[in-house]
mmCIF file of C-alpha atoms in Angstrom:
data_model
loop_
_atom_site.group_PDB
_atom_site.id
_atom_site.type_symbol
_atom_site.label_atom_id
_atom_site.label_comp_id
_atom_site.label_asym_id
_atom_site.label_seq_id
_atom_site.Cartn_x
_atom_site.Cartn_y
_atom_site.Cartn_z
ATOM 1 C CA MET A 399 -3.692 -16.058 25.333
ATOM 2 C CA LYS A 400 -2.657 -12.877 27.179
ATOM 3 C CA LEU A 401 -5.226 -10.890 25.131
ATOM 4 C CA PHE A 402 -7.769 -13.655 25.939
ATOM 5 C CA ILE A 403 -7.475 -13.474 29.541
ATOM 6 C CA LYS A 404 -7.706 -9.951 29.351
ATOM 7 C CA ASP A 405 -10.820 -9.916 27.280
ATOM 8 C CA GLN A 406 -12.443 -12.445 29.693
ATOM 9 C CA PHE A 407 -11.069 -10.878 32.890
ATOM 10 C CA PRO A 408 -14.456 -9.180 33.649
ATOM 11 C CA LEU A 409 -16.304 -12.156 33.278
ATOM 12 C CA ILE A 410 -13.926 -14.087 35.590
ATOM 13 C CA CYS A 411 -14.384 -11.493 38.216
ATOM 14 C CA LEU A 412 -17.968 -11.494 38.157
ATOM 15 C CA TYR A 413 -17.817 -15.193 38.249
ATOM 16 C CA LEU A 414 -15.785 -15.265 41.400
ATOM 17 C CA LEU A 415 -17.743 -12.548 43.063
ATOM 18 C CA THR A 416 -21.065 -14.604 42.340
ATOM 19 C CA PHE A 417 -19.333 -17.573 43.453
ATOM 20 C CA ILE A 418 -18.177 -16.399 46.670
ATOM 21 C CA GLY A 419 -21.538 -14.488 47.479
ATOM 22 C CA LEU A 420 -23.394 -17.651 46.847
ATOM 23 C CA PHE A 421 -21.003 -19.875 48.903
ATOM 24 C CA ILE A 422 -21.499 -17.446 51.803
ATOM 25 C CA LEU A 423 -24.916 -17.191 51.473
ATOM 26 C CA TYR A 424 -25.290 -21.192 51.336
ATOM 27 C CA ASP A 425 -22.995 -21.428 54.069
ATOM 28 C CA TRP A 426 -24.897 -19.254 56.388
ATOM 29 C CA LEU A 427 -28.119 -20.837 55.761
ATOM 30 C CA GLY A 428 -26.456 -24.015 56.324
ATOM 31 C CA GLY A 429 -27.151 -25.820 53.160
ATOM 32 C CA PHE A 430 -23.615 -26.999 52.311
ATOM 33 C CA ASN A 431 -22.607 -29.384 55.474
ATOM 34 C CA HIS A 432 -19.751 -31.757 54.206
ATOM 35 C CA PHE A 433 -20.042 -30.775 50.507
ATOM 36 C CA LYS A 434 -18.140 -27.344 50.342
ATOM 37 C CA VAL A 435 -14.905 -28.731 48.681
ATOM 38 C CA TYR A 436 -17.008 -30.557 46.096
ATOM 39 C CA PHE A 437 -19.148 -27.409 45.370
ATOM 40 C CA VAL A 438 -15.868 -25.298 44.915
ATOM 41 C CA PHE A 439 -14.008 -28.052 42.728
ATOM 42 C CA LEU A 440 -17.360 -28.427 40.333
ATOM 43 C CA SER A 441 -17.574 -24.641 40.211
ATOM 44 C CA ILE A 442 -14.099 -23.922 39.204
ATOM 45 C CA VAL A 443 -14.180 -26.874 36.523
ATOM 46 C CA LEU A 444 -17.340 -25.321 34.931
ATOM 47 C CA LEU A 445 -15.469 -21.876 34.773
ATOM 48 C CA LEU A 446 -12.424 -23.640 33.045
ATOM 49 C CA GLY A 447 -14.590 -25.581 30.719
ATOM 50 C CA PHE A 448 -16.403 -22.677 29.674
ATOM 51 C CA LEU A 449 -13.238 -20.219 29.129
ATOM 52 C CA PHE A 450 -11.558 -23.393 27.467
ATOM 53 C CA TYR A 451 -14.470 -23.479 24.915
ATOM 54 C CA ARG A 452 -14.448 -19.522 24.363
ATOM 55 C CA TYR A 453 -10.787 -19.787 23.833
ATOM 56 C CA PHE A 454 -10.777 -22.219 21.277
ATOM 57 C CA ALA A 455 -13.640 -20.856 19.476
ATOM 58 C CA GLN A 456 -12.126 -17.529 19.057
ATOM 59 C CA ARG A 457 -8.515 -18.479 19.098
ATOM 60 C CA ASN A 458 -7.842 -16.985 15.627
ATOM 61 C CA ILE A 459 -9.074 -13.632 16.626
ATOM 62 C CA TYR A 460 -6.906 -13.573 19.662
ATOM 63 C CA LYS A 461 -3.799 -14.864 17.783
ATOM 64 C CA GLN A 462 -4.226 -12.043 14.953
ATOM 65 C CA LEU A 463 -4.784 -9.364 17.361
ATOM 66 C CA SER A 464 -1.850 -10.380 19.227
ATOM 67 C CA SER A 465 0.596 -9.808 16.433
ATOM 68 C CA ASP A 466 1.355 -7.139 13.740
ATOM 69 C CA PRO A 467 0.507 -8.202 10.253
ATOM 70 C CA LYS A 468 3.378 -8.416 7.764
ATOM 71 C CA THR A 469 0.750 -7.911 4.642
ATOM 72 C CA LEU A 470 -2.587 -6.796 4.231
ATOM 73 C CA GLU A 471 -3.773 -10.134 3.722
ATOM 74 C CA ASP A 472 -2.854 -11.357 6.978
ATOM 75 C CA ILE A 473 -5.916 -9.425 8.533
ATOM 76 C CA VAL A 474 -8.221 -12.020 7.094
ATOM 77 C CA ILE A 475 -9.147 -15.357 8.817
ATOM 78 C CA HIS A 476 -9.493 -18.291 6.527
ATOM 79 C CA ASN A 477 -10.428 -21.026 8.829
ATOM 80 C CA THR A 478 -13.194 -19.855 11.082
ATOM 81 C CA HIS A 479 -14.333 -21.768 14.229
ATOM 82 C CA SER A 480 -17.090 -19.568 15.576
ATOM 83 C CA VAL A 481 -19.962 -17.099 14.513
ATOM 84 C CA LEU A 482 -17.678 -14.249 15.967
ATOM 85 C CA GLU A 483 -14.588 -15.233 13.774
ATOM 86 C CA GLU A 484 -16.925 -15.675 10.770
ATOM 87 C CA ALA A 485 -18.313 -12.270 11.189
ATOM 88 C CA TYR A 486 -14.927 -10.816 12.050
ATOM 89 C CA ALA A 487 -13.398 -12.416 8.926
ATOM 90 C CA LYS A 488 -16.129 -10.662 6.690
ATOM 91 C CA HIS A 489 -15.831 -7.534 8.126
ATOM 92 C CA ASN A 490 -12.089 -7.554 7.491
ATOM 93 C CA LEU A 491 -12.190 -8.954 3.935
ATOM 94 C CA HIS A 492 -15.034 -6.240 3.194
ATOM 95 C CA ALA A 493 -12.332 -3.615 4.496
ATOM 96 C CA LEU A 494 -9.585 -5.090 2.331
ATOM 97 C CA LYS A 495 -11.552 -4.921 -0.584
ATOM 98 C CA LEU A 496 -12.347 -1.295 0.119
ATOM 99 C CA TYR A 497 -8.724 -0.407 0.594
ATOM 100 C CA HIS A 498 -7.632 -2.194 -2.408
ATOM 101 C CA LYS A 499 -10.347 -0.224 -4.381
ATOM 102 C CA GLU A 500 -9.012 3.127 -3.127
ATOM 103 C CA ILE A 501 -5.538 2.212 -3.801
ATOM 104 C CA ASN A 502 -6.437 1.397 -7.355
ATOM 105 C CA ILE A 503 -8.104 4.553 -7.514
ATOM 106 C CA LEU A 504 -5.029 6.432 -6.405
ATOM 107 C CA LYS A 505 -2.691 4.546 -9.017
ATOM 108 C CA ASN A 506 -4.862 5.156 -11.657
ATOM 109 C CA LYS A 507 -4.861 8.995 -10.727
ATOM 110 C CA GLN A 508 -1.294 8.983 -10.401
ATOM 111 C CA LYS A 509 -0.789 7.269 -13.654
ATOM 112 C CA ASP A 510 -2.734 10.148 -15.467
ATOM 113 C CA TYR A 511 -0.755 12.542 -13.601
ATOM 114 C CA GLN A 512 2.378 10.989 -14.810
ATOM 115 C CA MET A 513 1.325 10.861 -18.349
ATOM 116 C CA ILE A 514 0.355 14.521 -18.489
ATOM 117 C CA ILE A 515 3.492 15.698 -16.892
ATOM 118 C CA ASN A 516 5.523 13.733 -19.240
ATOM 119 C CA HIS A 517 3.485 14.874 -22.295
ATOM 120 C CA TRP A 518 3.874 18.421 -21.138
ATOM 121 C CA VAL A 519 7.420 18.459 -20.711
ATOM 122 C CA HIS A 520 7.937 16.852 -23.889
ATOM 123 C CA GLU A 521 6.053 19.665 -25.471
ATOM 124 C CA LEU A 522 7.905 22.005 -24.164
ATOM 125 C CA LYS A 523 11.185 20.571 -24.937
ATOM 126 C CA THR A 524 10.263 21.678 -28.658
ATOM 127 C CA PRO A 525 10.022 25.361 -28.130
ATOM 128 C CA VAL A 526 12.880 25.392 -25.768
ATOM 129 C CA SER A 527 15.102 23.871 -28.330
ATOM 130 C CA VAL A 528 14.024 26.458 -30.984
ATOM 131 C CA ILE A 529 14.732 29.189 -28.841
ATOM 132 C CA SER A 530 18.284 27.567 -27.962
ATOM 133 C CA MET A 531 19.061 27.579 -31.665
ATOM 134 C CA LEU A 532 18.113 31.244 -32.504
ATOM 135 C CA ALA A 533 20.148 31.997 -29.226
ATOM 136 C CA GLN A 534 23.206 30.288 -30.773
ATOM 137 C CA ILE A 535 22.726 31.940 -34.238
ATOM 138 C CA ASN A 536 22.536 35.549 -32.327
ATOM 139 C CA GLU A 537 25.730 34.731 -30.195
ATOM 140 C CA GLY A 538 26.981 38.145 -30.802
ATOM 141 C CA ASP A 539 24.159 39.773 -29.108
ATOM 142 C CA GLU A 540 24.467 39.962 -25.252
ATOM 143 C CA ASN A 541 20.897 39.676 -24.698
ATOM 144 C CA PHE A 542 20.738 36.465 -26.488
ATOM 145 C CA VAL A 543 23.449 35.292 -24.485
ATOM 146 C CA LYS A 544 21.415 35.614 -21.529
ATOM 147 C CA VAL A 545 18.611 34.182 -23.141
ATOM 148 C CA LYS A 546 20.985 31.182 -23.997
ATOM 149 C CA GLN A 547 21.915 30.830 -20.391
ATOM 150 C CA GLU A 548 18.068 30.846 -19.198
ATOM 151 C CA VAL A 549 16.992 28.604 -21.868
ATOM 152 C CA ASN A 550 19.758 25.976 -20.926
ATOM 153 C CA ARG A 551 18.442 26.299 -17.182
ATOM 154 C CA ILE A 552 15.068 25.464 -18.365
ATOM 155 C CA ASP A 553 16.112 22.516 -20.505
ATOM 156 C CA TYR A 554 18.069 21.227 -17.589
ATOM 157 C CA ASN A 555 15.037 21.325 -15.035
ATOM 158 C CA LEU A 556 12.781 19.835 -17.437
ATOM 159 C CA SER A 557 15.294 17.027 -18.058
ATOM 160 C CA GLN A 558 15.391 16.773 -14.134
ATOM 161 C CA ILE A 559 11.670 16.130 -14.153
ATOM 162 C CA LEU A 560 11.507 13.637 -16.798
ATOM 163 C CA MET A 561 14.197 11.695 -14.727
ATOM 164 C CA TYR A 562 12.204 11.914 -11.807
ATOM 165 C CA LEU A 563 9.257 10.503 -13.450
ATOM 166 C CA ARG A 564 11.333 7.475 -14.967
ATOM 167 C CA THR A 565 12.564 6.368 -11.340
ATOM 168 C CA GLU A 566 8.736 5.988 -10.710
ATOM 169 C CA GLU A 567 9.100 2.890 -13.158
ATOM 170 C CA PHE A 568 12.498 1.916 -12.051
ATOM 171 C CA SER A 569 11.736 -1.833 -11.332
ATOM 172 C CA THR A 570 10.322 -2.281 -14.909
ATOM 173 C CA SER A 571 13.056 -0.814 -16.743
ATOM 174 C CA LEU A 572 15.771 -2.532 -14.368
ATOM 175 C CA LYS A 573 18.482 -4.381 -16.564
ATOM 176 C CA ILE A 574 21.484 -6.025 -14.574
ATOM 177 C CA ASP A 575 24.759 -6.490 -16.702
ATOM 178 C CA TYR A 576 28.340 -7.270 -15.812
ATOM 179 C CA VAL A 577 29.641 -3.530 -16.051
ATOM 180 C CA SER A 578 33.133 -1.798 -16.085
ATOM 181 C CA LEU A 579 33.382 0.934 -13.526
ATOM 182 C CA LYS A 580 36.068 2.701 -15.648
ATOM 183 C CA GLU A 581 34.150 2.570 -18.878
ATOM 184 C CA VAL A 582 30.839 4.060 -17.089
ATOM 185 C CA THR A 583 33.060 6.955 -15.447
ATOM 186 C CA LYS A 584 34.627 7.825 -19.259
ATOM 187 C CA GLU A 585 30.997 7.727 -20.764
ATOM 188 C CA VAL A 586 29.691 10.159 -18.170
ATOM 189 C CA ILE A 587 32.714 12.409 -18.339
ATOM 190 C CA ASN A 588 32.377 12.400 -22.101
ATOM 191 C CA ASP A 589 28.601 13.643 -21.687
ATOM 192 C CA LEU A 590 29.808 16.301 -19.294
ATOM 193 C CA LYS A 591 32.919 17.673 -21.491
ATOM 194 C CA ASP A 592 31.158 20.627 -22.695
ATOM 195 C CA PHE A 593 30.015 21.687 -18.975
ATOM 196 C CA PHE A 594 33.809 20.996 -17.825
ATOM 197 C CA ILE A 595 35.114 23.315 -20.639
ATOM 198 C CA ALA A 596 32.360 25.913 -19.999
ATOM 199 C CA LYS A 597 33.274 26.012 -16.129
ATOM 200 C CA SER A 598 37.251 25.651 -16.941
ATOM 201 C CA VAL A 599 37.307 22.715 -14.354
ATOM 202 C CA TYR A 600 39.087 19.398 -15.299
ATOM 203 C CA PRO A 601 38.595 15.759 -14.789
ATOM 204 C CA ASN A 602 41.181 13.434 -13.256
ATOM 205 C CA VAL A 603 40.292 9.912 -13.433
ATOM 206 C CA SER A 604 41.916 6.912 -11.300
ATOM 207 C CA VAL A 605 39.764 3.767 -11.990
ATOM 208 C CA SER A 606 41.150 0.504 -12.643
ATOM 209 C CA GLU A 607 40.252 -1.329 -15.901
ATOM 210 C CA ASP A 608 39.686 -4.629 -13.926
ATOM 211 C CA ILE A 609 36.831 -3.090 -11.522
ATOM 212 C CA TRP A 610 33.624 -4.749 -12.797
ATOM 213 C CA ILE A 611 30.358 -5.091 -11.059
ATOM 214 C CA HIS A 612 26.759 -6.171 -11.800
ATOM 215 C CA THR A 613 24.398 -3.154 -11.812
ATOM 216 C CA ASP A 614 22.246 -1.593 -14.186
ATOM 217 C CA LYS A 615 24.337 0.529 -16.633
ATOM 218 C CA LYS A 616 21.920 3.288 -17.459
ATOM 219 C CA TRP A 617 20.812 4.037 -14.055
ATOM 220 C CA LEU A 618 24.338 3.940 -12.746
ATOM 221 C CA LYS A 619 25.465 6.598 -15.403
ATOM 222 C CA ILE A 620 22.388 8.847 -14.351
ATOM 223 C CA ALA A 621 23.432 8.829 -10.668
ATOM 224 C CA LEU A 622 27.196 9.507 -11.521
ATOM 225 C CA TYR A 623 26.304 12.168 -14.116
ATOM 226 C CA GLN A 624 24.172 14.119 -11.320
ATOM 227 C CA ILE A 625 27.019 13.827 -8.801
ATOM 228 C CA ILE A 626 29.714 14.707 -11.202
ATOM 229 C CA ASN A 627 27.667 17.599 -12.703
ATOM 230 C CA ASN A 628 27.328 19.163 -9.125
ATOM 231 C CA ALA A 629 30.958 18.671 -8.640
ATOM 232 C CA ILE A 630 31.840 20.824 -11.741
ATOM 233 C CA LYS A 631 29.125 23.250 -10.810
ATOM 234 C CA TYR A 632 30.357 24.000 -7.299
ATOM 235 C CA SER A 633 34.038 23.562 -8.304
ATOM 236 C CA GLU A 634 36.526 26.867 -8.279
ATOM 237 C CA LYS A 635 37.671 27.842 -11.620
ATOM 238 C CA GLY A 636 40.725 26.093 -12.767
ATOM 239 C CA GLN A 637 40.174 23.297 -10.161
ATOM 240 C CA LYS A 638 39.930 19.632 -11.015
ATOM 241 C CA VAL A 639 37.405 16.935 -10.216
ATOM 242 C CA TYR A 640 38.922 13.855 -9.059
ATOM 243 C CA ILE A 641 37.566 10.616 -9.543
ATOM 244 C CA ASP A 642 39.066 7.526 -7.848
ATOM 245 C CA LEU A 643 38.175 3.951 -6.883
ATOM 246 C CA VAL A 644 39.311 2.181 -3.831
ATOM 247 C CA LYS A 645 38.678 -1.661 -3.664
ATOM 248 C CA ASN A 646 39.293 -4.258 -0.956
ATOM 249 C CA GLU A 647 37.716 -7.741 -0.713
ATOM 250 C CA SER A 648 34.210 -6.913 0.157
ATOM 251 C CA VAL A 649 33.462 -3.601 -1.321
ATOM 252 C CA ALA A 650 34.476 -1.265 -4.124
ATOM 253 C CA ILE A 651 33.949 2.841 -3.158
ATOM 254 C CA ILE A 652 34.254 5.499 -5.896
ATOM 255 C CA ASN A 653 34.993 8.806 -4.522
ATOM 256 C CA ILE A 654 34.141 12.254 -6.604
ATOM 257 C CA THR A 655 36.256 14.848 -4.946
ATOM 258 C CA ASN A 656 36.152 18.519 -5.947
ATOM 259 C CA TYR A 657 37.295 21.852 -4.637
ATOM 260 C CA GLY A 658 35.273 25.028 -4.110
ATOM 261 C CA LYS A 659 33.029 26.394 -1.385
ATOM 262 C CA GLY A 660 31.967 23.105 0.364
ATOM 263 C CA ILE A 661 28.770 22.173 2.025
ATOM 264 C CA GLN A 662 27.654 23.687 5.154
ATOM 265 C CA LYS A 663 27.370 21.265 8.205
ATOM 266 C CA SER A 664 23.741 22.052 8.613
ATOM 267 C CA ASP A 665 22.998 21.153 4.878
ATOM 268 C CA ILE A 666 24.777 17.773 4.740
ATOM 269 C CA LYS A 667 21.925 15.688 6.168
ATOM 270 C CA ARG A 668 19.497 17.439 4.025
ATOM 271 C CA ILE A 669 21.040 17.741 0.589
ATOM 272 C CA PHE A 670 19.343 14.774 -0.473
ATOM 273 C CA ASP A 671 15.895 15.796 0.111
ATOM 274 C CA LEU A 672 13.481 16.601 -2.737
ATOM 275 C CA PHE A 673 13.836 20.437 -3.625
ATOM 276 C CA TYR A 674 16.281 20.991 -0.846
ATOM 277 C CA ILE A 675 18.879 23.576 -2.095
ATOM 278 C CA GLY A 676 20.872 24.614 0.647
ATOM 279 C CA GLU A 677 23.071 27.632 0.960
ATOM 280 C CA ASN A 678 24.967 26.924 -2.202
ATOM 281 C CA GLY A 679 22.014 26.189 -4.316
ATOM 282 C CA LYS A 680 20.640 29.697 -3.441
ATOM 283 C CA GLN A 681 23.819 31.612 -4.069
ATOM 284 C CA ASN A 682 24.397 29.492 -7.395
ATOM 285 C CA GLY A 683 20.811 29.962 -8.614
ATOM 286 C CA GLU A 684 21.072 27.171 -10.728
ATOM 287 C CA SER A 685 19.915 24.304 -8.256
ATOM 288 C CA SER A 686 16.631 22.464 -8.908
ATOM 289 C CA GLY A 687 16.762 20.604 -5.695
ATOM 290 C CA MET A 688 15.908 17.327 -7.553
ATOM 291 C CA GLY A 689 19.450 15.931 -8.599
ATOM 292 C CA LEU A 690 20.891 14.639 -5.461
ATOM 293 C CA TYR A 691 17.135 13.246 -4.445
ATOM 294 C CA ILE A 692 17.176 11.241 -8.013
ATOM 295 C CA VAL A 693 20.665 9.990 -6.955
ATOM 296 C CA LYS A 694 19.684 8.780 -3.452
ATOM 297 C CA LYS A 695 16.549 7.199 -5.029
ATOM 298 C CA ILE A 696 18.514 5.529 -7.941
ATOM 299 C CA LEU A 697 21.333 4.190 -5.139
ATOM 300 C CA GLU A 698 18.838 2.847 -2.809
ATOM 301 C CA MET A 699 17.043 0.908 -5.606
ATOM 302 C CA LEU A 700 20.381 -0.344 -6.840
ATOM 303 C CA ASN A 701 21.185 -1.292 -2.967
ATOM 304 C CA TYR A 702 24.261 0.904 -3.034
ATOM 305 C CA GLU A 703 25.232 3.418 -0.272
ATOM 306 C CA CYS A 704 26.056 6.915 -0.723
ATOM 307 C CA ASN A 705 28.079 9.022 1.893
ATOM 308 C CA VAL A 706 29.134 12.744 1.655
ATOM 309 C CA VAL A 707 32.194 14.526 3.555
ATOM 310 C CA SER A 708 32.798 18.522 3.233
ATOM 311 C CA ARG A 709 34.880 21.021 4.469
ATOM 312 C CA ILE A 710 33.845 24.733 4.230
ATOM 313 C CA ASN A 711 36.100 26.521 1.445
ATOM 314 C CA ASP A 712 38.013 23.198 0.761
ATOM 315 C CA LYS A 713 36.906 19.950 -0.667
ATOM 316 C CA THR A 714 33.790 17.953 -0.806
ATOM 317 C CA THR A 715 33.761 13.983 -1.432
ATOM 318 C CA PHE A 716 30.902 11.905 -2.811
ATOM 319 C CA SER A 717 31.599 8.252 -1.990
ATOM 320 C CA ILE A 718 29.494 5.443 -3.618
ATOM 321 C CA LEU A 719 29.898 2.019 -2.064
ATOM 322 C CA PHE A 720 29.433 -0.886 -4.439
ATOM 323 C CA LYS A 721 29.432 -4.600 -3.808
ATOM 324 C CA PRO A 722 31.627 -6.361 -6.577
#
């Protein structure tokens, strides 16, 4: 109604000015005599009648423009009451069709892009594996030791790209099961045992056997893998990575703590941003800036919360909040 009044305000002003002008003119000419009140009443009734008709003939437009649409389809008027509403509905329907057409074009381009990148990464995996095998055969050669390190770095980054591409199709591959957190944690630690040994860092797990949650085991393992992998990477030699779980009636929290350089306060809020590596990543030289972004994306899609607390040259704790 407010929008309608604003829209019709110039018409109301014009009518009142014309009415007052004619009233004064006729009164000055002596043409009203004793019918002034009747003239005023009749004019106001005609104005209200006209505005009433205009409002109900175009009320769908005013209602639609007075509220924000929740979906794209909300911009289309289905039951029209006037020529203007019908024209407005046709115009919005045409715009909606154009929008969907553009979206479909972009979706197809994105699918092609993902398919090309996916194929390209898998093609690179083969020569990387061959180079890695050659480096293992020639372990005694210092040059091949360096080659092995760089090949492992390339392989890790390629795996990160594949993981990122798979998160784009998260909803289609989601499979919810009743999962033991201790079992998932053990499997992740087992997958990372070579990295633990290489970095001279050791796991310390304190997760009860009776903690079970409804989740997608595969994606949860990927998130835990990335966090624990980072905990190993940034731990001081000889330290431990502590994995423990706190549970109360409403929530279960798994904490992953490592001792090392810690995270700069200025980096805490940005460590989950895509391609952001921070000061530690720059010094380490092995960070891709994708791992924690993937973690955040997975946990958001699983509806879990992740918090980070860190002290410089001390401990860093990643906490994941589950709802059992």
